[in-house]
Coordinates of C-alpha atoms in Angstrom, one line a residue:
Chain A
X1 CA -33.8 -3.6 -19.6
X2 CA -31.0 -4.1 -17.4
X3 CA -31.8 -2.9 -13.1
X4 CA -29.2 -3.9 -11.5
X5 CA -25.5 -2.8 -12.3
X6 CA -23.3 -5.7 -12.8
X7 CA -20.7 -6.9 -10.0
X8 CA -17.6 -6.4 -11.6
X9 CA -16.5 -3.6 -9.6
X10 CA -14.5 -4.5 -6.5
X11 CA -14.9 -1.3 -4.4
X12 CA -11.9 -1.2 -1.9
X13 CA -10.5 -4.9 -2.4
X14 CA -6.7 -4.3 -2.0
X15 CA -5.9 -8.0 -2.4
X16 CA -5.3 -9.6 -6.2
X17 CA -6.9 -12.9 -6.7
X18 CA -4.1 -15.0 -7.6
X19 CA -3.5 -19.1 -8.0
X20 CA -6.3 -21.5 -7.4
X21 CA -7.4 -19.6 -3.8
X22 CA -6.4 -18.1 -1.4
X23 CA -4.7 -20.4 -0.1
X24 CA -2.6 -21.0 -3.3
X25 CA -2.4 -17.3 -3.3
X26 CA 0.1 -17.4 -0.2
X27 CA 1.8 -20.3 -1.2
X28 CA 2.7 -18.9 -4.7
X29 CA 3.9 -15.6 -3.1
X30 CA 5.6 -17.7 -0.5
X31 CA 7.9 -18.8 -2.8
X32 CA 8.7 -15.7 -4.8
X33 CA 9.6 -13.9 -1.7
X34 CA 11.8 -17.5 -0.7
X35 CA 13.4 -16.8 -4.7
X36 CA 13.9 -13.7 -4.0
X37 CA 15.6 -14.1 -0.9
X38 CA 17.6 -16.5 -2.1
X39 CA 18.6 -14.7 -5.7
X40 CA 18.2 -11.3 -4.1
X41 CA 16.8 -10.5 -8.0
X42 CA 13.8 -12.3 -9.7
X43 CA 12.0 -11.8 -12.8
X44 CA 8.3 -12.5 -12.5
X45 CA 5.0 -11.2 -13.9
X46 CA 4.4 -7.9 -12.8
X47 CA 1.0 -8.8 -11.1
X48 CA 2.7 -11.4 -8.3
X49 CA 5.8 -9.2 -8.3
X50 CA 3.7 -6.0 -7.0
X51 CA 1.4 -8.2 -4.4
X52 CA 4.8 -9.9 -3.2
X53 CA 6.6 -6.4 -2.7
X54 CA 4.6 -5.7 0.5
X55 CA 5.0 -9.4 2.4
X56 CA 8.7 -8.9 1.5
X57 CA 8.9 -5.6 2.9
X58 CA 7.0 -6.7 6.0
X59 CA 9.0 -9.7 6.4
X60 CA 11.8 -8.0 6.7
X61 CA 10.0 -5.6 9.1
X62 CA 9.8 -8.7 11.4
X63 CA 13.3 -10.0 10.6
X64 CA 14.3 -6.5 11.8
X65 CA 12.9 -7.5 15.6
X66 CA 15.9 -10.0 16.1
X67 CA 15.7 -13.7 16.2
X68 CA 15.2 -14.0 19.6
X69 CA 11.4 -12.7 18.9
X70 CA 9.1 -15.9 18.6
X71 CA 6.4 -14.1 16.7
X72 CA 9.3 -12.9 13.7
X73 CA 10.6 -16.8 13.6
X74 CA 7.5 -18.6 13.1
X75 CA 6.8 -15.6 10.3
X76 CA 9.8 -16.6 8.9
X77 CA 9.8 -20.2 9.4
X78 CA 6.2 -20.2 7.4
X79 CA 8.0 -17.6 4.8
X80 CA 10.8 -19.0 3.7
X81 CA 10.6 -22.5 2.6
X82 CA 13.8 -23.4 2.1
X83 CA 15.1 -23.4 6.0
X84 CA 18.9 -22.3 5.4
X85 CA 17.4 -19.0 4.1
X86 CA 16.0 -18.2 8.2
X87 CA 19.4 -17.5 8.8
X88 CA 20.3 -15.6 5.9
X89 CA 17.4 -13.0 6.4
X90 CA 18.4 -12.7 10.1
X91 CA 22.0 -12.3 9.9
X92 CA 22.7 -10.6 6.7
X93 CA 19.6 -9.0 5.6
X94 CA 18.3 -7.5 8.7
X95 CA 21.7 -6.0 9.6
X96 CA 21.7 -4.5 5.8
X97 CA 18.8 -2.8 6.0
X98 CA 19.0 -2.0 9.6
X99 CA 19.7 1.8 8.9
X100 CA 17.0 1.7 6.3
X101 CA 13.1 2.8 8.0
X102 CA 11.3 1.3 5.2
X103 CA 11.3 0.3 1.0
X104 CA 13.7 -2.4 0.8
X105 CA 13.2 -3.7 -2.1
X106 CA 12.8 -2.1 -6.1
X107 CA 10.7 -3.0 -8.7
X108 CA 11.0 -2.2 -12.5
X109 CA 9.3 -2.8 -15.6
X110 CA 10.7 -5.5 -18.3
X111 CA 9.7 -5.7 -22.1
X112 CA 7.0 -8.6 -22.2
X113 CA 7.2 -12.6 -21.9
X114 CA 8.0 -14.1 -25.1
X115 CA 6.2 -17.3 -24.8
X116 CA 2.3 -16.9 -26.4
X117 CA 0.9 -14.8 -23.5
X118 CA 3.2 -11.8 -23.7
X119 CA 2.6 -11.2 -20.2
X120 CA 3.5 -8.0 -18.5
X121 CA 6.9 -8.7 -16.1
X122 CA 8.7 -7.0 -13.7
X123 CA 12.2 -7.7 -12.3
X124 CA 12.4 -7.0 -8.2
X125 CA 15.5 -6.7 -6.4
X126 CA 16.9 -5.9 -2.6
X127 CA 18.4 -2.7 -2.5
X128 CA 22.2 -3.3 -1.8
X129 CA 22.6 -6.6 -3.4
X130 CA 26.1 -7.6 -5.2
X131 CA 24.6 -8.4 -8.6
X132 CA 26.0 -5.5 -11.0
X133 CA 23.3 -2.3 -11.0
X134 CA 20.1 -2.7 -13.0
X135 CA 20.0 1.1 -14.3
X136 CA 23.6 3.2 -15.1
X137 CA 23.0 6.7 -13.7
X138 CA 23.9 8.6 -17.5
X139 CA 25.5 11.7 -17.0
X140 CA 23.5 14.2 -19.1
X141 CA 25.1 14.8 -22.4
X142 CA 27.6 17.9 -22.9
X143 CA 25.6 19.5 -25.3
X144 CA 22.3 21.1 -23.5
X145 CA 22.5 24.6 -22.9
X146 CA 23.1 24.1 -18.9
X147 CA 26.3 22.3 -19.1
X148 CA 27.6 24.5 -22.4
X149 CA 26.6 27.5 -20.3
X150 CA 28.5 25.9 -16.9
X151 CA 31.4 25.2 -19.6
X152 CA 31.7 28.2 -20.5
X153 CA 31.9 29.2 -16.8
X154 CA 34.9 27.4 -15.6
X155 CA 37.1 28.0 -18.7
X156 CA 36.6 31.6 -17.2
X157 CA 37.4 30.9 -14.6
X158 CA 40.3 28.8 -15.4
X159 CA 41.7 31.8 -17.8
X160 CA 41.4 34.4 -14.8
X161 CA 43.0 32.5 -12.8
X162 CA 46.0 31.4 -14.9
X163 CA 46.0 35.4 -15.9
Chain B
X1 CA 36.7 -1.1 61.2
X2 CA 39.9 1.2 61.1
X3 CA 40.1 4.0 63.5
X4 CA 41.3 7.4 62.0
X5 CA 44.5 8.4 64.2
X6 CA 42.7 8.4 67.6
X7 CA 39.9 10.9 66.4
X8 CA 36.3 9.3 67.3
X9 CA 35.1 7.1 63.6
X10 CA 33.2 9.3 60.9
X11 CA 29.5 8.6 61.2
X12 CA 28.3 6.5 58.4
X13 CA 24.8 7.2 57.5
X14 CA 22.5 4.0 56.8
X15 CA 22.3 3.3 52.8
X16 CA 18.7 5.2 51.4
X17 CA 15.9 3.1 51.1
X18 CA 14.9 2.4 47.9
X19 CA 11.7 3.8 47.0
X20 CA 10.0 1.8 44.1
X21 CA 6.4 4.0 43.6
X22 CA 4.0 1.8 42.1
X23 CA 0.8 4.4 41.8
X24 CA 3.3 6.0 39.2
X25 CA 4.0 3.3 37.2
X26 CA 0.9 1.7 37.3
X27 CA -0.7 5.1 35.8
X28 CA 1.1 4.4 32.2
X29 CA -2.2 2.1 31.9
X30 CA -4.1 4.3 29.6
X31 CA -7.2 3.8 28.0
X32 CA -7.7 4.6 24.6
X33 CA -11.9 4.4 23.6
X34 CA -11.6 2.0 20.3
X35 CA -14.1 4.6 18.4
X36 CA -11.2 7.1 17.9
X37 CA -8.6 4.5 15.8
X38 CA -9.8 5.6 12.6
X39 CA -10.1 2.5 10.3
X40 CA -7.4 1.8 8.0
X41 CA -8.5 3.1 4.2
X42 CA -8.0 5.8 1.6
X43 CA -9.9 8.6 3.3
X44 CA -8.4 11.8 4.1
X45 CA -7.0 12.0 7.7
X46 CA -8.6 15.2 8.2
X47 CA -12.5 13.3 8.0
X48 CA -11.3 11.9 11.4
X49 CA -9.4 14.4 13.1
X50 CA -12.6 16.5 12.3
X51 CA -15.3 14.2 14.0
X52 CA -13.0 14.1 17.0
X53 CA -12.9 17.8 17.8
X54 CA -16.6 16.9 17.7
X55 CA -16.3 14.1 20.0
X56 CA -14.3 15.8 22.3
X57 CA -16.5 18.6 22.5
X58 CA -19.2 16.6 23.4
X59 CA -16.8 15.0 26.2
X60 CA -16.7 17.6 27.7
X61 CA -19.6 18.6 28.3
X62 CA -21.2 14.7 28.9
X63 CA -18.7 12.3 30.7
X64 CA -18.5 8.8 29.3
X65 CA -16.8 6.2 30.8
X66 CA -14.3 3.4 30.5
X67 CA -15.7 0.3 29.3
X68 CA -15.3 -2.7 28.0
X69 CA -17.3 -5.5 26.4
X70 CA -18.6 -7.2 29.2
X71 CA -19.7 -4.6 31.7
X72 CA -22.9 -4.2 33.0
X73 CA -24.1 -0.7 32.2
X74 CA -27.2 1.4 33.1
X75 CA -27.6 4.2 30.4
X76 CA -30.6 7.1 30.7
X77 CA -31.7 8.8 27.9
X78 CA -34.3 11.2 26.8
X79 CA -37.5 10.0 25.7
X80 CA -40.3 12.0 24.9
X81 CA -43.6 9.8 25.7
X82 CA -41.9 8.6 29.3
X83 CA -44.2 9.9 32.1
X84 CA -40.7 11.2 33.3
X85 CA -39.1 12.0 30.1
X86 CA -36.5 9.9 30.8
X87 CA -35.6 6.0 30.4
X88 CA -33.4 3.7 32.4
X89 CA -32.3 0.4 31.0
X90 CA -30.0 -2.1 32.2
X91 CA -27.9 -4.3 30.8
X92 CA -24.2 -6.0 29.4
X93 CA -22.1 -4.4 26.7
X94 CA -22.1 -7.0 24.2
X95 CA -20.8 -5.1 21.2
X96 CA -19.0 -2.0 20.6
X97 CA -19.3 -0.9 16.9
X98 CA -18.3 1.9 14.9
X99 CA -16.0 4.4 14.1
X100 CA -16.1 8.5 15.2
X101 CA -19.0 10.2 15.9
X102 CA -21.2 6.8 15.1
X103 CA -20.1 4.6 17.7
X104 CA -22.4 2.4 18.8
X105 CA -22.7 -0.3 21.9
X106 CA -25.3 -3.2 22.2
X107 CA -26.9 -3.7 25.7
X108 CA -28.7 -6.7 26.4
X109 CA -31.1 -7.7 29.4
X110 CA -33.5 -10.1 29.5
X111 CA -36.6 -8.6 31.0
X112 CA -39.6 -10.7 32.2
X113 CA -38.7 -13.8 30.1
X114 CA -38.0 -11.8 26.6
X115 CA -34.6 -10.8 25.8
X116 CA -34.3 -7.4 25.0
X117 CA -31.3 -5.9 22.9
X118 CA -30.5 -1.8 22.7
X119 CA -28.1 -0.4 20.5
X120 CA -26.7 3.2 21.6
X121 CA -24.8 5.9 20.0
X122 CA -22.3 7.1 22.4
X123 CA -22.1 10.6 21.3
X124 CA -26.1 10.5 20.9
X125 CA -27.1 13.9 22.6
X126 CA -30.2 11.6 23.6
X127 CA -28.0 9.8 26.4
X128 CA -28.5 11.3 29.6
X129 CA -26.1 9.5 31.7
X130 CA -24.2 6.5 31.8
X131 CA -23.4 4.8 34.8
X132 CA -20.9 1.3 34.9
X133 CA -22.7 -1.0 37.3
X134 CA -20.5 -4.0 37.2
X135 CA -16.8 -3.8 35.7
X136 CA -15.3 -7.1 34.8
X137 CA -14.4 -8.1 30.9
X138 CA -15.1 -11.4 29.1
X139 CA -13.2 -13.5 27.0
X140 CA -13.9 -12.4 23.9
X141 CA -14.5 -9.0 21.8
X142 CA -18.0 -10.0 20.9
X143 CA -20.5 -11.7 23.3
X144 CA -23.1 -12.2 20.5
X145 CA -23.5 -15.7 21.6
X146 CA -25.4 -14.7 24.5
X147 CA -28.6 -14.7 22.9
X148 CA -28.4 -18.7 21.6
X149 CA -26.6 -19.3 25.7
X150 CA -29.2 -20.1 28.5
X151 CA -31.2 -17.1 29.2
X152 CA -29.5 -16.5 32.8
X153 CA -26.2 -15.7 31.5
X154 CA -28.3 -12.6 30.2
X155 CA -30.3 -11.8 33.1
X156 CA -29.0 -8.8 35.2
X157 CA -31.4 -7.1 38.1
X158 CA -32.4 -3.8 36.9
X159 CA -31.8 -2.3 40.2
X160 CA -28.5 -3.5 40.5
X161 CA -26.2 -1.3 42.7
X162 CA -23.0 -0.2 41.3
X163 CA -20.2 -2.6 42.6
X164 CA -17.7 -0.8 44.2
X165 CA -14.4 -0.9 42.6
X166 CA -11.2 -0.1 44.9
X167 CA -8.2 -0.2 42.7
X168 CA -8.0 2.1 39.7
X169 CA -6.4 -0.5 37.7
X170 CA -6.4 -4.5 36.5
X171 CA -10.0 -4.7 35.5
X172 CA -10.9 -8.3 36.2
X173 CA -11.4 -11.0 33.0
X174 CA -14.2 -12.8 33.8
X175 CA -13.3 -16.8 32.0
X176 CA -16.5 -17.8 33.1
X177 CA -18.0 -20.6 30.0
X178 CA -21.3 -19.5 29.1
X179 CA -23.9 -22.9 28.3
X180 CA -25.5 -22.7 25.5
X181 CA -29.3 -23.6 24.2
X182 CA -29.6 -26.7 22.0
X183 CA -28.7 -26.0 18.4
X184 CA -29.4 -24.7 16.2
X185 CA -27.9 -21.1 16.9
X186 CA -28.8 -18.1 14.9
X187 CA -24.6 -18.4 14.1
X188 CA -22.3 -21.8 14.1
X189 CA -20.5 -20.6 17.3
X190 CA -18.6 -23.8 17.3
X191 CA -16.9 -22.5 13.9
X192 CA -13.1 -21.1 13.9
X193 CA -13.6 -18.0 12.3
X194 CA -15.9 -16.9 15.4
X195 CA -12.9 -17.8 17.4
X196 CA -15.1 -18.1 20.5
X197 CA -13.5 -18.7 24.0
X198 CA -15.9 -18.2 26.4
X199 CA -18.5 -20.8 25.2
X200 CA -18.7 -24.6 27.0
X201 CA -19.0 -26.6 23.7
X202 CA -21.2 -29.9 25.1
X203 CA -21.1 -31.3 20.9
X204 CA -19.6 -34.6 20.2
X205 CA -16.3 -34.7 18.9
X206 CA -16.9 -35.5 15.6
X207 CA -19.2 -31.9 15.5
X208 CA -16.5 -30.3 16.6
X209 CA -13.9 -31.8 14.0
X210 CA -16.3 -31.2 11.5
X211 CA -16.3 -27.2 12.1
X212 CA -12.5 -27.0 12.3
X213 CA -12.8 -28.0 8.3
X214 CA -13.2 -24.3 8.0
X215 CA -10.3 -23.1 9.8
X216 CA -8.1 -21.1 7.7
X217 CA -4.4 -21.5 9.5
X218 CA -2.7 -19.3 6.8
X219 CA -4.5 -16.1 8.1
X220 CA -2.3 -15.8 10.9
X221 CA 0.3 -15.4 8.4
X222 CA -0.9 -13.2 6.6
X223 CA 1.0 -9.9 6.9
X224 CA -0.7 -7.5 4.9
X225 CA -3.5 -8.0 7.1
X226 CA -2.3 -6.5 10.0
X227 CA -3.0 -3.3 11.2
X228 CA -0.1 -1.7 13.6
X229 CA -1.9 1.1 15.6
X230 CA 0.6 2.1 18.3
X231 CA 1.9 5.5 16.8
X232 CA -1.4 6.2 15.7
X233 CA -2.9 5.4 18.9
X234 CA 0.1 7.6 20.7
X235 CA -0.8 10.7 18.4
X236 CA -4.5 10.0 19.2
X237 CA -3.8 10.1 23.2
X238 CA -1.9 13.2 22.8
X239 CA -3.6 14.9 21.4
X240 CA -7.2 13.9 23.2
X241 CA -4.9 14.8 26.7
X242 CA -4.2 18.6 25.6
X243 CA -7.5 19.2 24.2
X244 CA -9.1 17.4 27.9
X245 CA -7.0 19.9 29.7
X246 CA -7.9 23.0 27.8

């Protein structure tokens, strides 16, 4: 009989084991969040795109400190692996989201991969980038009871006060 | 200078001296005791903010000092088969552990040629008194080396007097580089995920190339891993400084 419960719970672990180690881990997240600064909207499995959410937001965090701050360069000079993008985060994305205390960035589902492993993906995007909106706020449709009701309402209104 | 149409010149005070008070800014050095940060997890907050009502119940009553790792301490407690019912021991803070009511510190001594290591609860109602004998901090967090160094780096007179400290402020960093036994150690000190400072490594250099094989220069990157405590720590010291005065 079996005595011992088998260790394939990880109680508390927060981190994903991605790549080949960790190691490989960073790198591969190091260059989604260089993508995504770049593109400003990636499509990647959902997995990476969730454990890259928090090192963007952070790294932004940093970018937010100024230039000037040696500990935020060297984050983003081992970030961003493509150099040219150093200057766009500090000039043009730390300015944006300047205003902003935290959740820069937004992350939604996307039907699966169609190659053979019909993995699970996400698309991630900064908040106030140019590319046309992912999701068109729809106005709810005339017909429910609420806006026939509020209908109703202002051609009242409008008769009374024509009257 | 222009006389004023005959009439004697206005008296022109001397400019104010400048006053710059250092006591007052020097006081914005405040201590914070590490066993309040509560540790970063999903437990509820209210775990913590319970256990240190408790704590600072019992600091009220029992006064325990500032210290560091790296000060010699003398601590009394309670002991029931002591002709005097109490114990005295003496000896450097080599650990602090633990969070809340559990905190913990290791002293160490060595007594008579046999190291001797104590680990103390600080809110233990056991503890009868706690006196710092000698204030200076090391350089590092953890001075576990000390038993695989040369046992005189551990030795410390049990009837030390307390040094006299004149400034309230700048507690001294001791760099002093501790020498260690020959190997092998009960942990590979020389490694870079020990991140020693205060140890005089006397291995060859290749020994010492070897061990930087398992240095992992990507952790320093790692953001996630970070843990900002400054507004918890200003909530903490707020509120511990209301309930102190009550």
């Amino acid at each position: 009989m079996r005595l011992s419960v088998a260790a394939a719970i990880s109680h508390g672990r927060v981190y994903r084991r991605l790549g080949l180690s960790p190691r490989s881990r960073l790198d591969l997240l190091r260059n989604l969040v260089t993508a995504l600064v770049r593109h400003e909207r990636i499509e990647t499995p959902w997995a990476r795109a969730d454990e890259m959410r928090g090192y963007a937001e952070r790294l932004i965090d940093y970018a937010k400190r100024g230039d000037k701050d040696e500990r935020a360069m060297r984050m983003a000079d081992f970030w961003l692996t493509e150099k040219d993008l150093i200057h766009k985060l500090f000039k043009v994305l730390a300015p944006r989201f300047q205003p902003h205390p935290g959740s820069y960035t937004r992350m939604l589902q996307i039907p699966n991969r169609d190659g053979l492993d019909r993995a699970k993906m996400a698309v991630i995007e900064l908040k106030g980038n140019p590319l046309p909106p992912l999701v068109r706020p729809r106005r709810d449709s005339d017909k429910t009871l609420l806006n026939q009701l509020l209908k109703g309402y202002r051609q009242d209104a409008q008769r009374a006060a024509a009257a | 200078r222009v006389s004023s149409d005959g009439k004697p010149p206005k008296f022109q005070p001397p400019p104010k001296p400048v006053i710059i008070d250092r006591k007052t800014q020097k006081e914005e050095r405040r201590f914070l005791s590490p066993e309040f940060i509560p540790p970063r997890g999903r437990t509820d907050p209210l775990k913590y903010y319970i256990e240190r009502k408790d704590m600072i119940q019992r600091r009220k009553v029992f006064n325990i000092p500032e210290f560091y790792v790296g000060h010699v301490l003398a601590v009394t407690t309670a002991d029931p088969h002591a002709r005097d019912k109490s114990n005295r021991f003496v000896g450097i803070c080599i650990q602090r552990g633990g969070k809340g009511l559990g905190a913990t510190f290791v002293l160490r001594n060595v007594i008579e040629d046999q190291g001797i290591e104590i680990c103390y609860e600080l809110y233990s109602p056991r503890i009868q008194a706690i006196e710092v004998l000698k204030l200076e901090k090391r350089l590092d967090e953890n001075l576990m080396y000390l038993r695989d160094a040369l046992p005189e780096y551990s030795t410390f007179d049990v009837n030390m007097r307390p040094v006299p400290r004149m400034d309230h402020e700048e507690i001294p960093v001791n760099k002093l580089q501790v020498r260690m036994k020959p190997k092998p150690w009960s942990k590979r000190w020389e490694r870079p995920k020990y991140n020693i400072k205060g140890i005089k490594f006397d291995l060859p250099e290749h020994q010492m190339k070897a061990a930087q094989k398992w240095s992992q220069p990507w952790l320093e990157f790692d953001m996630l891993r970070e843990y900002d405590t400054s507004k918890i720590e200003e909530k903490i010291r707020k509120e511990l400084s209301e309930e102190l005065e009550k």
